[in-house]
Amino acid sequence: MRRSNRRGRTGRMEANILHADLDAFYASVEQLLDPALRGKPIAVGGGVVLAASYEAKAFGVRGGMPGRRARELCPGLIFVGGHFKDYQRLGDAAIKVLGDFTPMVERISIDEAFADVAGCTHLFGPPAEIATTIRRRVRAELGLPISVGVARTKHLAKIASQVAKPDGLVVVDPRHELEFLHDLPVELMWGVGPVTRERLAGIGVRTIGELAKTPGWSLERLLGPAAGEKLNALAWNRDPRKLETQRRARSAGAQSALGRKPAEAKIFVPALLHLADRVATRLRAKSRPGRTVTVRVRFADLRSVTRSITLDQPISATATLAEIAEALVRKVLVDHPHEKTISLLAIAVSHLEQQPGLQLELPLDLDDDRRRPGTSKGAARWTADRAIDKIRDRFGWEAVGYASVALGQSRSVPDAFRELAEKEL
């Protein structure tokens, strides 16, 4: 009788984790909706590329790239506006296909998810067969390409799905995991972005195998203790994480790419208020205020600096979050006086609590009681925000908002696109 856990009859761990990832999802949906776009280089967006088809990627076009630069690289590039409701509908439908095989599904974004099929192989066959059936069904029922990686750990399954792209399947034999992993470039690893990749290249580390052989003290000095230790473990495929089918987000955040803008208040204050509005609205919708506020400022050279503060009381008022974020950003700029250009701003709130209402407190003699959620002034802010939330629920996001946001700069990334990337709280 076949065992339902991950060990086979020989005791060897089996590859039962699937990572399914829809290929060039937003662009593929646009080509699905308009057959005239199929086989052509397209980009979703305008001022900024939100997503690109594989035909466009062949010219070097990438998500987050300014539209002007994308057109320079690919003169025949076709820009489309984006059908956000269709993205959500088709993304949900694709994840539902995985759920038809196993309840052990962990969705990590609109277009990708993990699935543990150890408990259903007696019904649907080996993991590779299940992955093949999933790919066939998504193509037949939705008309979309999907790549799947199958491996023993989440990290390796995700890497395998990237290697499988476009529209492929890669199954990693547990007996040859390190042979498969160590020849791959480090940027395929979870947590290795452009900045980390360049830092690693600076010490001669370009493959995962080279990373695995790098002394731990060297990685810790370069990347910090936590990041260095984590990447070293993943380079040896040490990843004990289990699937979290009921996972709740531990934080809520939003970011805005600014291009190259002066590090001036007239630029960052409206941007921070808009980000705070998006984050705080989500916190209030789920009654999950948070106590730790973190900001990230990225400069022109793509170097990022973060600052955070942990409060005595959890907050979810937009104005309060914006003011705290502004103070943190000003501190970053004071600490880096030579940086005159900002390319990105981000706000995150963590240490979330479940709090259906406000806990009133005695008004202490503080410089600004408005920032304390339980004081009369703090409660007034929260009440005003709840009134805005109700209007938006009924008439849409643009029906009402903060004046400084409305009068601020136009946003190149639509809010509907940002919402698709937000984790459920």
Coordinates of C-alpha atoms in Angstrom, one line a residue:
M1 CA 0.0 0.0 0.0
R2 CA 1.4 3.4 -1.0
R3 CA 2.2 5.6 2.0
S4 CA 0.6 9.1 2.2
N5 CA 3.6 10.9 3.7
R6 CA 6.6 12.1 1.8
R7 CA 8.8 9.0 2.4
G8 CA 8.7 6.1 0.0
R9 CA 9.1 2.5 0.9
T10 CA 12.8 2.8 1.0
G11 CA 12.6 5.7 3.5
R12 CA 13.9 8.1 0.9
M13 CA 12.1 11.5 0.9
E14 CA 10.0 11.9 -2.2
A15 CA 9.3 14.9 -4.4
N16 CA 5.7 15.7 -3.6
I17 CA 5.7 19.5 -3.6
L18 CA 4.4 21.2 -6.7
H19 CA 5.0 24.9 -7.6
A20 CA 2.6 26.0 -10.3
D21 CA 3.2 29.4 -12.0
L22 CA 1.2 30.9 -14.8
D23 CA 3.6 32.1 -17.6
A24 CA 3.8 35.8 -18.2
F25 CA 0.3 35.9 -16.7
Y26 CA -1.0 39.4 -17.4
A27 CA 0.4 39.4 -20.9
S28 CA -0.9 35.9 -21.6
V29 CA -4.4 36.9 -20.5
E30 CA -4.3 39.9 -22.9
Q31 CA -3.2 37.6 -25.7
L32 CA -6.0 35.2 -24.8
L33 CA -8.6 38.0 -24.8
D34 CA -7.4 39.4 -28.1
P35 CA -6.1 36.7 -30.5
A36 CA -4.7 39.5 -32.7
L37 CA -2.0 40.0 -30.0
R38 CA -0.8 36.4 -30.0
G39 CA 2.8 35.9 -31.0
K40 CA 3.5 39.6 -30.8
P41 CA 5.6 41.6 -28.3
I42 CA 3.1 43.2 -25.9
A43 CA 3.4 45.0 -22.5
V44 CA 0.7 45.8 -20.0
G45 CA 1.0 49.3 -18.8
G46 CA 2.1 52.6 -20.3
G47 CA 4.4 54.9 -18.4
V48 CA 5.7 51.8 -16.6
V49 CA 5.8 48.2 -17.9
L50 CA 3.6 46.2 -15.5
A51 CA 4.2 42.9 -17.4
A52 CA 5.6 41.7 -20.7
S53 CA 5.0 38.8 -23.0
Y54 CA 7.8 36.4 -23.8
E55 CA 8.0 37.9 -27.2
A56 CA 8.8 41.3 -25.6
K57 CA 11.1 39.8 -23.0
A58 CA 13.2 38.4 -25.8
F59 CA 14.1 42.1 -26.5
G60 CA 15.0 42.8 -22.9
V61 CA 11.7 44.3 -21.9
R62 CA 10.9 43.6 -18.2
G63 CA 8.3 44.5 -15.6
G64 CA 9.0 47.8 -13.8
M65 CA 10.9 49.2 -16.8
P66 CA 9.9 52.8 -17.9
G67 CA 7.7 52.6 -21.0
R68 CA 10.1 54.8 -23.0
R69 CA 13.0 52.5 -22.4
A70 CA 10.9 49.5 -23.3
R71 CA 10.0 51.1 -26.7
E72 CA 13.6 51.8 -27.4
L73 CA 14.5 48.1 -26.8
C74 CA 11.5 46.8 -28.8
P75 CA 10.2 49.3 -31.4
G76 CA 7.3 47.1 -32.3
L77 CA 6.1 46.8 -28.7
I78 CA 2.3 47.0 -28.3
F79 CA 1.1 48.5 -25.0
V80 CA -2.3 47.4 -23.6
G81 CA -4.2 48.9 -20.7
G82 CA -4.9 45.8 -18.7
H83 CA -8.1 43.8 -17.8
F84 CA -7.8 43.5 -14.1
K85 CA -11.0 41.7 -13.4
D86 CA -10.1 39.1 -15.9
Y87 CA -6.7 38.6 -14.2
Q88 CA -8.4 37.9 -10.9
R89 CA -11.0 35.6 -12.5
L90 CA -8.5 33.5 -14.4
G91 CA -6.0 33.5 -11.6
D92 CA -8.7 32.1 -9.2
A93 CA -9.7 29.5 -11.8
A94 CA -6.2 28.2 -12.2
I95 CA -5.6 27.9 -8.5
K96 CA -8.9 26.0 -8.3
V97 CA -7.6 23.4 -10.6
L98 CA -4.9 22.6 -8.1
G99 CA -7.6 22.4 -5.4
D100 CA -9.3 19.7 -7.4
F101 CA -6.4 17.3 -6.7
T102 CA -5.5 18.2 -3.1
P103 CA -6.7 20.5 -0.3
M104 CA -3.1 21.2 0.6
V105 CA -2.7 24.3 -1.5
E106 CA -0.8 27.4 -0.5
R107 CA -1.5 30.4 -2.7
I108 CA 1.3 32.9 -2.7
S109 CA 0.2 35.4 -5.4
I110 CA -2.6 35.8 -7.9
D111 CA -0.8 33.5 -10.4
E112 CA 1.2 31.0 -8.4
A113 CA 0.7 28.4 -5.7
F114 CA 2.3 25.4 -4.0
A115 CA 0.5 22.1 -3.7
D116 CA 1.4 19.1 -1.6
V117 CA 0.2 16.0 -3.4
A118 CA 1.6 13.3 -1.0
G119 CA -1.9 12.4 0.2
C120 CA -3.5 12.0 -3.2
T121 CA -1.1 10.0 -5.3
H122 CA -3.2 6.8 -4.7
L123 CA -6.1 8.6 -6.5
F124 CA -4.3 10.5 -9.3
G125 CA -1.0 8.9 -9.8
P126 CA 2.6 10.0 -9.2
P127 CA 3.4 13.7 -8.7
A128 CA 4.8 14.1 -12.2
E129 CA 1.5 12.7 -13.6
I130 CA -0.6 15.0 -11.5
A131 CA 1.5 18.0 -12.6
T132 CA 1.0 17.0 -16.3
T133 CA -2.7 16.7 -15.8
I134 CA -2.8 20.2 -14.1
R135 CA -1.0 21.7 -17.0
R136 CA -3.2 20.1 -19.5
R137 CA -6.4 21.2 -17.8
V138 CA -5.3 24.8 -17.3
R139 CA -4.5 25.0 -21.0
A140 CA -7.7 23.3 -22.1
E141 CA -10.1 25.0 -19.7
L142 CA -8.5 28.4 -19.5
G143 CA -6.4 28.7 -22.5
L144 CA -3.3 29.7 -20.5
P145 CA 0.2 28.3 -20.3
I146 CA 1.4 27.2 -16.9
S147 CA 4.8 25.9 -15.7
V148 CA 5.2 23.4 -12.9
G149 CA 8.2 22.4 -10.8
V150 CA 8.1 19.2 -8.7
A151 CA 10.6 18.7 -5.8
R152 CA 11.0 17.7 -2.3
T153 CA 11.1 21.2 -0.8
K154 CA 9.2 24.4 -1.5
H155 CA 12.3 26.3 -2.4
L156 CA 13.5 23.7 -4.9
A157 CA 10.0 23.3 -6.4
K158 CA 9.8 27.1 -7.1
I159 CA 13.3 27.1 -8.7
A160 CA 12.2 24.1 -10.8
S161 CA 9.1 25.9 -12.1
Q162 CA 11.4 28.8 -13.2
V163 CA 13.7 26.5 -15.0
A164 CA 10.6 24.9 -16.7
K165 CA 9.5 28.2 -18.2
P166 CA 8.0 28.9 -20.5
D167 CA 5.1 26.4 -20.5
G168 CA 7.1 23.4 -19.1
L169 CA 7.5 20.8 -16.4
V170 CA 10.6 20.0 -14.4
V171 CA 10.7 17.2 -11.8
V172 CA 13.8 17.1 -9.6
D173 CA 14.8 13.7 -8.5
P174 CA 15.7 13.7 -4.8
R175 CA 18.8 11.7 -5.5
H176 CA 20.2 14.4 -7.7
E177 CA 19.0 17.6 -6.0
L178 CA 22.3 19.3 -5.5
E179 CA 23.5 18.4 -9.0
F180 CA 20.5 20.2 -10.4
L181 CA 20.6 23.1 -8.0
H182 CA 24.3 24.0 -7.9
D183 CA 24.8 24.8 -11.6
L184 CA 22.0 27.4 -11.6
P185 CA 22.5 31.2 -11.3
V186 CA 22.0 32.7 -7.8
E187 CA 19.2 35.0 -9.0
L188 CA 16.8 32.0 -9.2
M189 CA 16.9 31.8 -5.4
W190 CA 14.1 33.1 -3.3
G191 CA 15.3 36.4 -1.8
V192 CA 18.1 37.2 -4.3
G193 CA 17.1 40.4 -6.1
P194 CA 19.3 42.6 -8.3
V195 CA 21.1 44.3 -5.4
T196 CA 21.9 41.0 -3.6
R197 CA 23.0 39.4 -7.0
E198 CA 25.4 42.3 -7.6
R199 CA 26.8 42.1 -4.1
L200 CA 27.4 38.3 -4.5
A201 CA 29.0 38.9 -7.9
G202 CA 31.4 41.3 -6.3
I203 CA 32.9 38.4 -4.3
G204 CA 32.8 36.1 -7.3
V205 CA 29.6 34.2 -6.5
R206 CA 27.4 33.7 -9.5
T207 CA 26.0 30.2 -9.2
I208 CA 24.1 28.5 -6.3
G209 CA 27.0 26.1 -6.0
E210 CA 29.5 28.9 -5.5
L211 CA 27.2 30.3 -2.9
A212 CA 27.0 27.0 -1.1
K213 CA 30.7 26.8 -0.8
T214 CA 31.1 30.4 0.4
P215 CA 32.1 30.6 4.1
G216 CA 29.2 31.6 6.4
W217 CA 31.1 34.5 7.9
S218 CA 31.7 35.9 4.5
L219 CA 28.0 35.9 3.6
E220 CA 27.0 37.3 7.0
R221 CA 29.5 40.2 6.6
L222 CA 28.2 40.9 3.1
L223 CA 24.4 40.4 3.6
G224 CA 23.8 40.4 7.3
P225 CA 23.5 37.4 9.7
A226 CA 19.9 36.5 9.0
A227 CA 20.1 36.7 5.1
G228 CA 23.5 35.1 5.0
E229 CA 22.4 32.1 7.1
K230 CA 19.1 31.7 5.2
L231 CA 20.7 31.8 1.7
N232 CA 23.4 29.3 2.7
A233 CA 20.8 26.9 4.0
L234 CA 18.7 27.2 0.8
A235 CA 21.8 26.7 -1.3
W236 CA 22.1 23.2 0.3
N237 CA 18.3 22.7 -0.2
R238 CA 17.7 22.9 3.6
D239 CA 14.2 24.2 3.6
P240 CA 12.0 22.8 6.4
R241 CA 8.9 25.0 5.6
K242 CA 5.6 23.3 5.3
L243 CA 2.7 24.4 3.3
E244 CA 0.4 26.9 5.1
T245 CA -3.0 26.4 3.6
Q246 CA -4.7 28.9 6.0
R247 CA -1.8 31.3 6.2
R248 CA -2.6 34.9 7.2
A249 CA -0.3 37.7 6.3
R250 CA 2.0 38.8 9.1
S251 CA 2.3 42.3 7.6
A252 CA 0.6 44.7 5.1
G253 CA 2.6 46.8 2.7
A254 CA 2.7 48.9 -0.4
Q255 CA 5.4 50.4 -2.5
S256 CA 5.6 53.0 -5.3
A257 CA 8.3 53.2 -8.0
L258 CA 9.0 56.9 -8.6
G259 CA 11.5 56.7 -11.4
R260 CA 14.2 59.3 -10.5
K261 CA 12.7 62.1 -8.4
P262 CA 14.3 64.7 -6.2
A263 CA 14.4 63.7 -2.5
E264 CA 12.1 66.6 -1.6
A265 CA 9.0 66.8 0.6
K266 CA 6.8 67.8 -2.3
I267 CA 7.6 64.5 -3.9
F268 CA 7.7 62.0 -0.9
V269 CA 4.9 63.4 1.3
P270 CA 2.0 62.8 -1.2
A271 CA 3.5 59.5 -2.2
L272 CA 3.7 58.3 1.4
L273 CA 0.1 59.5 2.0
H274 CA -1.1 57.5 -0.9
L275 CA 0.8 54.4 0.3
A276 CA -0.5 54.9 3.8
D277 CA -4.0 55.1 2.5
R278 CA -3.7 51.8 0.7
V279 CA -2.2 50.0 3.6
A280 CA -4.4 51.4 6.4
T281 CA -7.5 50.8 4.4
R282 CA -6.6 47.1 4.2
L283 CA -5.8 47.0 8.0
R284 CA -9.2 48.5 8.8
A285 CA -11.1 46.2 6.5
K286 CA -9.8 43.2 8.4
S287 CA -9.7 44.9 11.8
R288 CA -6.0 44.2 12.1
P289 CA -4.1 47.2 13.2
G290 CA -0.3 46.9 13.6
R291 CA 2.4 48.2 15.9
T292 CA 5.5 48.2 13.8
V293 CA 5.9 50.7 10.9
T294 CA 8.7 50.2 8.4
V295 CA 9.7 52.4 5.5
R296 CA 12.1 51.6 2.7
V297 CA 13.7 54.3 0.6
R298 CA 15.5 53.3 -2.6
F299 CA 18.0 55.7 -4.1
A300 CA 19.1 56.3 -7.7
D301 CA 21.8 53.6 -7.5
L302 CA 19.2 51.0 -6.4
R303 CA 20.6 50.9 -2.9
S304 CA 17.8 50.6 -0.3
V305 CA 17.7 51.8 3.3
T306 CA 15.0 50.9 5.8
R307 CA 13.9 52.4 9.1
S308 CA 11.2 51.2 11.5
I309 CA 9.5 52.0 14.8
T310 CA 7.4 49.9 17.1
L311 CA 4.6 51.6 18.9
D312 CA 2.9 51.0 22.2
Q313 CA -0.5 50.7 20.6
P314 CA -1.5 49.2 17.2
I315 CA -2.6 51.7 14.5
S316 CA -4.7 51.7 11.4
A317 CA -5.5 55.4 10.8
T318 CA -4.3 56.7 7.5
A319 CA -3.1 60.1 8.6
T320 CA -1.2 58.6 11.6
L321 CA 0.5 56.0 9.5
A322 CA 1.5 58.6 6.9
E323 CA 2.9 61.0 9.5
I324 CA 5.0 58.2 11.1
A325 CA 6.2 57.1 7.7
E326 CA 7.1 60.6 6.8
A327 CA 9.2 61.0 10.0
L328 CA 11.0 57.8 9.2
V329 CA 11.8 58.9 5.7
R330 CA 13.1 62.2 6.9
K331 CA 15.4 60.4 9.2
V332 CA 16.7 58.3 6.3
L333 CA 17.4 61.4 4.3
V334 CA 19.1 63.1 7.3
D335 CA 21.3 60.0 7.7
H336 CA 22.2 60.0 4.0
P337 CA 22.7 63.8 3.2
H338 CA 24.5 63.1 -0.1
E339 CA 21.5 61.2 -1.6
K340 CA 19.5 63.6 -3.7
T341 CA 17.3 61.2 -5.7
I342 CA 14.7 58.7 -4.7
S343 CA 13.5 55.9 -7.0
L344 CA 11.1 54.0 -4.7
L345 CA 9.2 54.4 -1.5
A346 CA 7.6 51.6 0.5
I347 CA 5.6 51.3 3.7
A348 CA 4.9 48.1 5.7
V349 CA 3.0 47.6 8.9
S350 CA 3.7 44.4 10.9
H351 CA 3.0 42.9 14.4
L352 CA -0.7 42.9 13.4
E353 CA -3.3 42.3 16.0
Q354 CA -7.0 41.3 15.8
Q355 CA -8.9 44.3 17.2
P356 CA -12.5 44.8 16.1
G357 CA -12.7 48.2 17.8
L358 CA -10.7 50.9 19.5
Q359 CA -9.6 50.6 23.1
L360 CA -10.0 54.0 24.7
E361 CA -7.2 55.3 26.9
L362 CA -6.5 58.2 29.2
P363 CA -5.2 61.2 27.2
L364 CA -1.5 61.4 28.2
D365 CA 0.4 64.7 27.9
L366 CA 2.1 63.9 24.5
D367 CA 3.2 66.3 21.8
D368 CA 0.5 64.9 19.5
D369 CA -2.3 62.9 20.9
R370 CA -3.8 62.4 17.4
R371 CA -1.3 59.6 16.9
R372 CA -2.5 57.6 19.9
P373 CA -5.5 55.5 18.6
G374 CA -7.3 55.5 21.9
T375 CA -7.4 59.2 22.6
S376 CA -10.3 61.3 21.6
K377 CA -8.3 62.9 18.8
G378 CA -6.9 59.6 17.6
A379 CA -10.4 58.1 17.6
A380 CA -11.6 61.0 15.5
R381 CA -9.1 60.1 12.8
W382 CA -10.2 56.5 12.9
T383 CA -13.9 57.5 12.7
A384 CA -13.2 59.7 9.7
D385 CA -11.3 56.9 7.9
R386 CA -14.2 54.5 8.5
A387 CA -16.6 57.0 6.9
I388 CA -14.3 57.1 3.9
D389 CA -14.1 53.3 3.8
K390 CA -17.9 53.1 3.7
I391 CA -18.2 55.6 0.8
R392 CA -15.5 53.8 -1.2
D393 CA -17.2 50.4 -0.6
R394 CA -20.4 51.8 -2.1
F395 CA -19.1 54.1 -4.8
G396 CA -15.6 53.0 -5.6
W397 CA -12.1 53.9 -4.5
E398 CA -11.9 57.2 -6.4
A399 CA -15.2 58.5 -4.9
V400 CA -13.4 60.1 -2.0
G401 CA -9.9 60.5 -0.6
Y402 CA -7.3 62.8 0.9
A403 CA -6.8 66.1 -0.9
S404 CA -3.0 66.0 -0.9
V405 CA -3.2 62.6 -2.7
A406 CA -5.7 63.8 -5.2
L407 CA -3.6 66.9 -6.0
G408 CA -0.4 65.0 -6.1
Q409 CA 1.3 63.4 -9.1
S410 CA -0.5 61.0 -11.4
R411 CA 0.4 57.4 -10.7
S412 CA 1.9 55.3 -13.5
V413 CA 0.8 52.0 -11.9
P414 CA -3.0 51.6 -11.6
D415 CA -4.3 50.9 -8.1
A416 CA -6.2 47.9 -9.5
F417 CA -2.9 46.3 -10.5
R418 CA -1.4 46.9 -7.0
E419 CA -4.5 45.3 -5.4
L420 CA -3.8 42.1 -7.3
A421 CA -0.5 41.7 -5.6
E422 CA -1.7 42.4 -2.1
K423 CA -1.8 39.4 0.3
E424 CA -5.0 38.6 2.1
L425 CA -4.9 39.7 5.7

